[in-house]
Each structure stands twice: as structure tokens, then as C-alpha cells.
Tab-separated table of C-alpha atoms in Angstrom:
chain	number	residue	atom	x	y	z
A	5	MET	CA	170.294	-56.556	-206.223
A	6	GLY	CA	173.705	-55.304	-205.134
A	7	HIS	CA	175.998	-56.798	-202.516
A	8	ILE	CA	178.669	-54.642	-200.885
A	9	GLY	CA	181.520	-56.100	-198.827
A	10	MET	CA	183.041	-54.170	-195.936
A	11	SER	CA	186.643	-53.643	-194.989
A	12	GLU	CA	187.630	-54.798	-191.509
A	13	GLU	CA	187.973	-51.183	-190.373
A	14	ILE	CA	184.404	-50.359	-191.307
A	15	ASN	CA	183.188	-53.628	-189.875
A	16	HIS	CA	184.331	-52.465	-186.442
A	17	ARG	CA	181.392	-50.108	-186.739
A	18	ARG	CA	179.174	-52.639	-188.495
A	19	ARG	CA	176.148	-50.382	-188.555
A	20	ASP	CA	177.749	-47.102	-189.655
A	21	PHE	CA	178.138	-48.193	-193.254
A	22	LEU	CA	174.378	-48.123	-193.765
A	23	GLY	CA	174.632	-44.382	-194.379
A	24	THR	CA	176.890	-44.803	-197.384
A	25	ALA	CA	174.577	-47.424	-198.839
A	26	ALA	CA	171.520	-45.307	-198.088
A	27	MET	CA	173.183	-42.472	-199.967
A	28	ALA	CA	173.868	-44.743	-202.915
A	29	ALA	CA	170.310	-46.041	-202.996
A	30	ALA	CA	168.860	-42.563	-202.658
A	31	ALA	CA	171.136	-41.138	-205.306
A	32	THR	CA	170.173	-43.924	-207.687
A	33	GLN	CA	166.503	-43.201	-207.220
A	34	LEU	CA	167.015	-39.437	-207.508
A	35	GLY	CA	168.838	-39.941	-210.766
A	36	MET	CA	165.871	-41.856	-212.088
A	37	VAL	CA	163.342	-39.134	-211.307
A	38	GLY	CA	165.653	-36.318	-212.442
A	39	SER	CA	164.417	-32.763	-212.534
A	40	ALA	CA	160.823	-33.831	-211.938
A	41	ASN	CA	161.669	-34.024	-208.255
A	42	ALA	CA	161.157	-30.636	-206.624
A	43	GLN	CA	163.326	-31.518	-203.649
A	44	THR	CA	166.852	-30.202	-203.300
A	45	LYS	CA	169.357	-32.455	-205.045
A	46	PRO	CA	171.963	-33.672	-202.528
A	47	ALA	CA	175.657	-33.067	-202.877
A	48	ALA	CA	178.286	-35.797	-202.696
A	49	PRO	CA	178.582	-37.093	-199.112
A	50	PRO	CA	181.674	-36.570	-196.978
A	51	ALA	CA	183.434	-39.578	-195.523
A	52	ILE	CA	182.112	-41.126	-192.329
A	53	ASN	CA	184.391	-40.621	-189.337
A	54	PRO	CA	183.309	-43.258	-186.781
A	55	GLY	CA	183.152	-41.889	-183.262
A	56	ALA	CA	183.286	-38.268	-184.345
A	57	HIS	CA	179.743	-37.590	-183.168
A	58	MET	CA	178.535	-38.349	-179.659
A	59	ALA	CA	174.968	-37.053	-179.738
A	60	PHE	CA	172.092	-35.900	-181.871
A	61	GLY	CA	170.502	-32.495	-181.505
A	62	SER	CA	167.338	-32.146	-179.453
A	63	LEU	CA	165.053	-35.127	-179.972
A	64	LYS	CA	161.544	-34.588	-181.266
A	65	GLN	CA	158.266	-36.306	-180.399
A	66	ILE	CA	155.212	-36.834	-182.571
A	67	ASP	CA	151.953	-38.767	-182.246
A	68	ALA	CA	151.905	-41.449	-184.927
A	69	GLY	CA	149.385	-44.267	-184.926
A	70	VAL	CA	149.220	-45.810	-181.458
A	71	LEU	CA	152.525	-44.260	-180.401
A	72	ASN	CA	154.149	-41.019	-179.453
A	73	ILE	CA	157.419	-41.591	-181.301
A	74	GLY	CA	160.724	-40.085	-180.267
A	75	TYR	CA	163.073	-39.388	-183.139
A	76	ALA	CA	166.170	-37.494	-184.173
A	77	GLU	CA	166.077	-35.312	-187.270
A	78	ALA	CA	168.886	-33.751	-189.260
A	79	GLY	CA	169.275	-31.989	-192.576
A	80	PRO	CA	167.078	-29.579	-194.541
A	81	ALA	CA	163.306	-29.921	-194.142
A	82	ASN	CA	162.874	-29.948	-197.922
A	83	GLY	CA	165.603	-32.506	-198.569
A	84	PRO	CA	164.862	-36.003	-199.901
A	85	PRO	CA	163.833	-37.995	-196.820
A	86	VAL	CA	165.827	-40.934	-195.493
A	87	VAL	CA	164.483	-43.008	-192.588
A	88	LEU	CA	167.072	-45.006	-190.637
A	89	LEU	CA	165.727	-47.928	-188.586
A	90	HIS	CA	167.568	-49.626	-185.729
A	91	GLY	CA	167.253	-53.159	-184.425
A	92	TRP	CA	167.539	-55.065	-181.148
A	93	PRO	CA	169.308	-54.467	-178.839
A	94	TYR	CA	170.478	-51.168	-180.307
A	95	ASP	CA	168.945	-47.731	-180.761
A	96	ILE	CA	169.141	-44.493	-182.738
A	97	TYR	CA	172.814	-43.984	-181.819
A	98	SER	CA	173.642	-46.708	-184.318
A	99	PHE	CA	173.315	-43.863	-186.828
A	100	VAL	CA	174.919	-41.008	-184.887
A	101	ASP	CA	177.808	-40.785	-187.377
A	102	VAL	CA	175.697	-41.586	-190.436
A	103	ALA	CA	172.987	-38.963	-189.945
A	104	PRO	CA	175.289	-35.903	-190.094
A	105	MET	CA	176.899	-37.237	-193.275
A	106	LEU	CA	173.559	-37.595	-194.997
A	107	ALA	CA	172.332	-34.267	-193.651
A	108	SER	CA	175.399	-32.425	-194.903
A	109	ALA	CA	174.711	-33.811	-198.360
A	110	GLY	CA	171.202	-32.360	-198.347
A	111	TYR	CA	169.050	-35.218	-197.107
A	112	ARG	CA	166.329	-34.927	-194.496
A	113	VAL	CA	167.265	-37.686	-192.061
A	114	ILE	CA	164.735	-39.221	-189.664
A	115	VAL	CA	165.961	-41.676	-187.010
A	116	PRO	CA	163.099	-42.991	-184.837
A	117	TYR	CA	163.129	-45.059	-181.685
A	118	VAL	CA	161.343	-48.352	-182.317
A	119	ARG	CA	158.367	-49.102	-180.067
A	120	GLY	CA	159.694	-50.111	-176.665
A	121	TYR	CA	162.860	-48.014	-176.925
A	122	GLY	CA	164.005	-44.598	-175.768
A	123	THR	CA	161.389	-41.871	-175.639
A	124	THR	CA	158.799	-43.696	-177.764
A	125	ARG	CA	155.661	-44.366	-175.730
A	126	PHE	CA	152.225	-45.869	-176.279
A	127	LEU	CA	149.426	-43.318	-176.263
A	128	SER	CA	147.179	-45.685	-174.321
A	129	GLY	CA	147.824	-48.154	-171.555
A	130	GLU	CA	145.180	-50.373	-173.168
A	131	THR	CA	147.086	-50.917	-176.415
A	132	PRO	CA	148.580	-54.421	-176.623
A	133	ARG	CA	152.358	-54.386	-176.309
A	134	ASN	CA	152.653	-56.145	-179.626
A	135	GLY	CA	156.011	-56.833	-181.273
A	136	GLN	CA	154.922	-58.842	-184.320
A	137	GLN	CA	156.631	-57.913	-187.575
A	138	SER	CA	153.718	-56.281	-189.407
A	139	VAL	CA	152.906	-54.005	-186.480
A	140	VAL	CA	156.478	-52.750	-186.076
A	141	ALA	CA	156.552	-52.006	-189.817
A	142	LEU	CA	153.221	-50.176	-189.631
A	143	ASP	CA	154.837	-47.848	-187.085
A	144	VAL	CA	157.123	-46.674	-189.897
A	145	ILE	CA	154.134	-45.904	-192.132
A	146	ALA	CA	152.400	-44.094	-189.261
A	147	LEU	CA	155.506	-41.990	-188.635
A	148	MET	CA	155.810	-41.076	-192.303
A	149	ASP	CA	152.129	-40.117	-192.354
A	150	ALA	CA	152.518	-37.972	-189.245
A	151	LEU	CA	155.540	-36.213	-190.764
A	152	LYS	CA	153.740	-35.868	-194.124
A	153	ILE	CA	156.435	-37.848	-195.906
A	154	GLU	CA	154.947	-39.434	-199.009
A	155	ASN	CA	157.905	-41.711	-199.679
A	156	ALA	CA	161.460	-42.106	-198.451
A	157	THR	CA	164.620	-44.104	-198.787
A	158	LEU	CA	164.534	-46.682	-195.986
A	159	ALA	CA	167.629	-48.235	-194.441
A	160	GLY	CA	167.871	-50.554	-191.479
A	161	PHE	CA	169.427	-53.524	-189.752
A	162	ASP	CA	167.939	-56.397	-187.750
A	163	TRP	CA	164.370	-55.431	-186.753
A	164	GLY	CA	164.838	-52.218	-188.699
A	165	ALA	CA	165.776	-54.076	-191.871
A	166	ARG	CA	162.734	-56.302	-191.477
A	167	SER	CA	160.446	-53.289	-191.124
A	168	ALA	CA	162.059	-51.610	-194.133
A	169	ASP	CA	161.693	-54.825	-196.157
A	170	ILE	CA	158.008	-55.045	-195.247
A	171	VAL	CA	157.260	-51.448	-196.214
A	172	ALA	CA	159.102	-51.930	-199.509
A	173	ALA	CA	157.237	-55.179	-200.209
A	174	LEU	CA	153.692	-54.198	-199.226
A	175	TRP	CA	153.721	-50.446	-199.825
A	176	PRO	CA	156.333	-49.847	-202.559
A	177	GLU	CA	154.820	-46.436	-203.290
A	178	ARG	CA	156.092	-45.314	-199.863
A	179	CYS	CA	159.661	-46.548	-200.427
A	180	LYS	CA	161.912	-44.843	-202.992
A	181	ALA	CA	164.800	-47.194	-202.336
A	182	LEU	CA	165.868	-49.758	-199.763
A	183	VAL	CA	169.083	-50.600	-197.900
A	184	SER	CA	168.741	-53.829	-195.939
A	185	LEU	CA	171.438	-55.381	-193.780
A	186	SER	CA	171.338	-59.190	-194.101
A	187	GLY	CA	168.957	-59.035	-197.030
A	188	TYR	CA	165.399	-60.345	-196.944
A	189	LEU	CA	164.221	-60.746	-193.352
A	190	ILE	CA	160.459	-61.071	-193.782
A	191	GLY	CA	159.269	-64.268	-192.147
A	192	SER	CA	156.242	-66.126	-190.878
A	193	GLN	CA	155.184	-68.140	-187.888
A	194	GLU	CA	154.958	-71.274	-190.018
A	195	ALA	CA	158.525	-70.807	-191.215
A	196	GLY	CA	159.564	-70.324	-187.593
A	197	LYS	CA	158.319	-73.802	-186.750
A	198	ILE	CA	160.817	-75.485	-189.063
A	199	PRO	CA	163.883	-76.690	-187.131
A	200	LEU	CA	167.332	-75.644	-188.310
A	201	PRO	CA	170.583	-77.625	-188.124
A	202	PRO	CA	171.952	-77.704	-184.548
A	203	LYS	CA	174.748	-75.241	-185.245
A	204	ALA	CA	172.253	-72.728	-186.614
A	205	GLU	CA	169.858	-73.282	-183.725
A	206	LEU	CA	172.652	-72.478	-181.273
A	207	GLN	CA	172.860	-68.941	-182.661
A	208	TRP	CA	169.246	-68.321	-181.677
A	209	TRP	CA	169.752	-69.177	-177.988
A	210	TYR	CA	168.376	-65.808	-176.849
A	211	GLN	CA	165.147	-66.344	-178.771
A	212	TYR	CA	164.501	-69.596	-176.907
A	213	TYR	CA	165.576	-68.055	-173.613
A	214	LEU	CA	163.071	-65.223	-174.033
A	215	ALA	CA	160.379	-67.776	-174.855
A	216	THR	CA	160.422	-68.851	-171.199
A	217	GLU	CA	159.196	-67.009	-168.132
A	218	ARG	CA	162.665	-67.498	-166.665
A	219	GLY	CA	164.054	-65.681	-169.689
A	220	ARG	CA	161.593	-62.803	-169.436
A	221	VAL	CA	162.434	-62.290	-165.781
A	222	GLY	CA	166.143	-62.607	-166.500
A	223	TYR	CA	165.981	-60.050	-169.293
A	224	GLU	CA	163.951	-57.674	-167.130
A	225	LYS	CA	166.523	-57.977	-164.363
A	226	SER	CA	169.697	-57.866	-166.461
A	227	ARG	CA	168.735	-56.195	-169.728
A	228	HIS	CA	171.902	-54.071	-169.842
A	229	ASP	CA	174.267	-57.021	-169.333
A	230	PHE	CA	172.176	-59.074	-171.741
A	231	ALA	CA	172.413	-56.405	-174.436
A	232	LYS	CA	176.144	-55.959	-173.942
A	233	LEU	CA	176.645	-59.696	-174.445
A	234	ILE	CA	174.635	-59.545	-177.682
A	235	TRP	CA	176.758	-56.628	-178.896
A	236	GLN	CA	179.910	-58.609	-178.213
A	237	LEU	CA	178.632	-61.744	-179.935
A	238	ALA	CA	177.129	-59.939	-182.920
A	239	SER	CA	180.145	-57.703	-183.541
A	240	PRO	CA	183.199	-59.680	-182.398
A	241	LYS	CA	185.670	-57.181	-183.904
A	242	TRP	CA	183.977	-54.047	-182.641
A	243	ASN	CA	185.856	-52.880	-179.551
A	244	PHE	CA	183.216	-50.492	-178.284
A	245	ASP	CA	183.852	-48.678	-175.011
A	246	ASP	CA	181.529	-48.395	-172.016
A	247	ALA	CA	180.452	-44.878	-172.941
A	248	THR	CA	179.286	-46.021	-176.379
A	249	PHE	CA	177.299	-48.893	-174.920
A	250	ASP	CA	175.820	-46.893	-172.035
A	251	ARG	CA	174.602	-44.219	-174.429
A	252	SER	CA	172.417	-46.775	-176.209
A	253	ALA	CA	171.623	-48.885	-173.145
A	254	ALA	CA	169.633	-46.000	-171.669
A	255	SER	CA	166.995	-46.612	-174.336
A	256	PHE	CA	166.296	-50.080	-172.914
A	257	ASP	CA	164.871	-48.486	-169.759
A	258	ASN	CA	161.669	-47.805	-171.681
A	259	PRO	CA	158.746	-49.233	-169.625
A	260	ASP	CA	157.528	-51.306	-172.592
A	261	HIS	CA	160.910	-52.605	-173.725
A	262	VAL	CA	160.837	-56.065	-172.173
A	263	ALA	CA	157.227	-56.684	-173.179
A	264	ILE	CA	157.865	-55.726	-176.820
A	265	VAL	CA	161.092	-57.731	-177.134
A	266	THR	CA	159.590	-60.788	-175.451
A	267	HIS	CA	156.466	-60.693	-177.608
A	268	ASN	CA	158.476	-60.265	-180.797
A	269	TYR	CA	160.510	-63.421	-180.278
A	270	ARG	CA	157.646	-65.470	-178.867
A	271	TRP	CA	155.425	-64.461	-181.786
A	272	ARG	CA	158.082	-65.565	-184.262
A	273	LEU	CA	158.056	-69.031	-182.669
A	274	ALA	CA	154.228	-69.092	-182.672
A	275	LEU	CA	154.321	-69.133	-178.858
A	276	ALA	CA	152.410	-65.857	-178.623
A	277	GLN	CA	149.460	-64.627	-180.622
A	278	GLY	CA	149.394	-61.487	-182.683
A	279	GLU	CA	146.387	-59.234	-183.051
A	280	ALA	CA	143.689	-60.643	-185.321
A	281	LYS	CA	143.299	-57.376	-187.217
A	282	TYR	CA	146.775	-57.906	-188.672
A	283	ASP	CA	146.173	-61.475	-189.853
A	284	ASP	CA	145.673	-60.431	-193.478
A	285	LEU	CA	148.966	-58.556	-193.506
A	286	GLU	CA	150.789	-61.483	-191.947
A	287	GLY	CA	149.226	-63.773	-194.513
A	288	ARG	CA	150.627	-61.643	-197.319
A	289	LEU	CA	154.038	-61.555	-195.673
A	290	ALA	CA	154.032	-65.332	-195.211
A	291	GLU	CA	153.863	-65.657	-198.999
A	292	GLY	CA	157.261	-63.980	-199.306
A	293	PRO	CA	156.312	-60.916	-201.360
A	294	VAL	CA	158.923	-59.794	-203.869
A	295	ILE	CA	160.611	-56.435	-203.310
A	296	THR	CA	160.802	-54.440	-206.526
A	297	VAL	CA	162.111	-51.037	-205.401
A	298	PRO	CA	165.810	-50.187	-206.008
A	299	THR	CA	167.616	-52.191	-203.343
A	300	ILE	CA	171.066	-52.630	-201.850
A	301	THR	CA	171.688	-55.504	-199.451
A	302	LEU	CA	174.700	-55.674	-197.156
A	303	GLU	CA	176.511	-58.206	-195.032
A	304	GLY	CA	179.517	-57.774	-192.785
A	305	ASP	CA	182.562	-59.992	-193.095
A	306	ALA	CA	182.678	-60.411	-189.310
A	307	ASN	CA	178.994	-60.527	-188.461
A	308	GLY	CA	178.486	-62.791	-185.470
A	309	ALA	CA	174.699	-62.461	-185.506
A	310	PRO	CA	172.522	-65.092	-187.206
A	311	HIS	CA	172.334	-64.203	-190.889
A	312	PRO	CA	171.983	-65.860	-194.287
A	313	GLU	CA	175.073	-66.570	-196.331
A	314	PRO	CA	175.735	-63.679	-198.733
A	315	VAL	CA	175.391	-65.986	-201.727
A	316	LEU	CA	171.801	-66.662	-200.670
A	317	MET	CA	170.775	-63.029	-200.559
A	318	PRO	CA	169.355	-62.842	-204.086
A	319	ARG	CA	166.895	-65.561	-203.134
A	320	ASN	CA	166.016	-66.270	-199.518
A	321	SER	CA	163.397	-68.973	-198.936
A	322	ARG	CA	160.523	-68.378	-201.373
A	323	ALA	CA	161.095	-64.665	-201.720
A	324	SER	CA	163.560	-62.612	-203.672
A	325	ILE	CA	164.804	-59.055	-203.730
A	326	ARG	CA	165.447	-57.505	-207.093
A	327	THR	CA	166.277	-54.012	-208.185
A	328	GLY	CA	163.320	-52.251	-209.760
A	329	PRO	CA	163.351	-50.724	-213.255
């Protein structure tokens, strides 16, 4: 497993550096398969210029599993696929500078809205608004199936890193390589019951807030102010402007956003049930499955969000991430 430190300048855009790592992971895997891969071999990537891009091209929509997923796409259709996965409370614009870099180097870049964000919608009003970890990860598999992508390099942060970790752990044949911010984020409800030291618990204040009805109502009422506060706390050296925040904040107006976010955090504390049909998957995840695909893990030097110490990344709880052969 690799660990890459960031300069303070890059840390101001703490999510942009995923593109460089995704390129490294993808290039490593491509070098391993060599000429047997019929896809176009990418060129060396240009440097990322944070803030140079303000928008994606026209967004696309596709039915995938229980969702109609909105996503941005860039790069050649026959390029090696890279799927970039955002977390909470962010959206696809986390990768607005990364995607063009990867695309210009020959990669097919897919950047989907997570369930409950942006233009992603449930196909049925009867589908449970479920935010448990296995279900959010299955959305990635469903999207890849719908796009006829057999396997891809996956990169993500926060919820997106967790989903990428899960795909890599349970379906390694679908994941060429992995880039995961904050390392191994697969968890379990049982693990969520174990109290942390007070200082660590303080960092999770929003999780406990959302566990209450007062918190759900408060988030529904003030989701934009809530998200802006999280941005400020999670990235204390990122001096984002209102236009940057407002661009992403529009995705929180999704009609299922509050339900998905609330369920995700309540499920993690075992205060909300998941769907029984996913119990077997959650059981496998609770065992801390080892990730064996080529992997790069990352941590910012000014990350204000809850995260493991970098020295713990090679082994987090009972599970480990190691680079595959």
C-alpha cells in the first residue's frame, strides 16, 4: 500500500489530488496488463490547475439498478474507465478539475451523483430510501453494468471511498485499481457501537445530531448552511468562495437527500435497520475483508474531518489493504 502526502497548496483543494492518484493507480494496472489490453493507452497527464474548470459538459442519465443515475462523462469512449466517487456533503464538482486531466490523457471518466444527490432519482417511490454502506456500493456495480464497464479504476473520498473499498473487497474482478482517501473505511454496525475517546467522539457530532428527529428536521431546514459548516471544518485551509459552494450545494436539493443522509448515519449507529436482503453482504463486510487490488491510500496534512492516523492505514481494525501482485 502506498501513502502520498500533499503539499499545503494542493491541500487547499483536498479532493482534487485524487485525479493524480487515480492516474497513478490506473497506469500501474495498465502496465501490468500490457499489450493484452485492447483499450487506448493513456498519455502522461497534464498538471491539475485548481479552479480552471467551472462545469462539466452536458450531464447524462441512465437507469441502473433501482436508480436513474445522473453522471458526468469525459474522455474517449474506448479509454480505460475511471469512476470517481464523491462523499457527503459534496458532489460531482469535487472532480471538476480532475476529470478533464484524466480525459486528456485518454481515460474514460465517469463521475456519478450518489443516491440522494443531484439528478440521481429512484425509479420507484416504493423503494426504501436506504443509505447503508452495501447498498450505496451496489449502486456503483449497477452503474458499471448499465454502462457495460467490466472493470474500472475506482477513486473516491468519504462515502465514495467506502463504496470503492467495498467494490474492491467484495468484487475485485470489477476493480482494476483503487484510490481511497483516508484508507480503509468499511465498517459494521457492531463496530459502530464501540465508544471512542471523548475527543474522537466530538468529531462525530453531526452523526449524533442526525440520529435525532431534531437533527433530521434541522438538516432538512438548513442543509445548505449545515453543509457549508462541514466544508469549513473538514477543510480548514481551503478558502472556497460562495460560487464554488453554491455550485455543489444545488445537488443537496434532491428530494431524497435528507432521507438518504439520515439513514446512512443512523444505520451506522444501529439506530436504523437496513434491508434484510443485504444482510449477507453486511456480514461479509463486518469481517473486514482484505483488499488485494493495486491500491493507493491518501491523507491530507490539514484534514479536519474524522480520519485514522496515516500510520494506521496499512492496518485499520481487523482489516488491511495491500497492493495486489
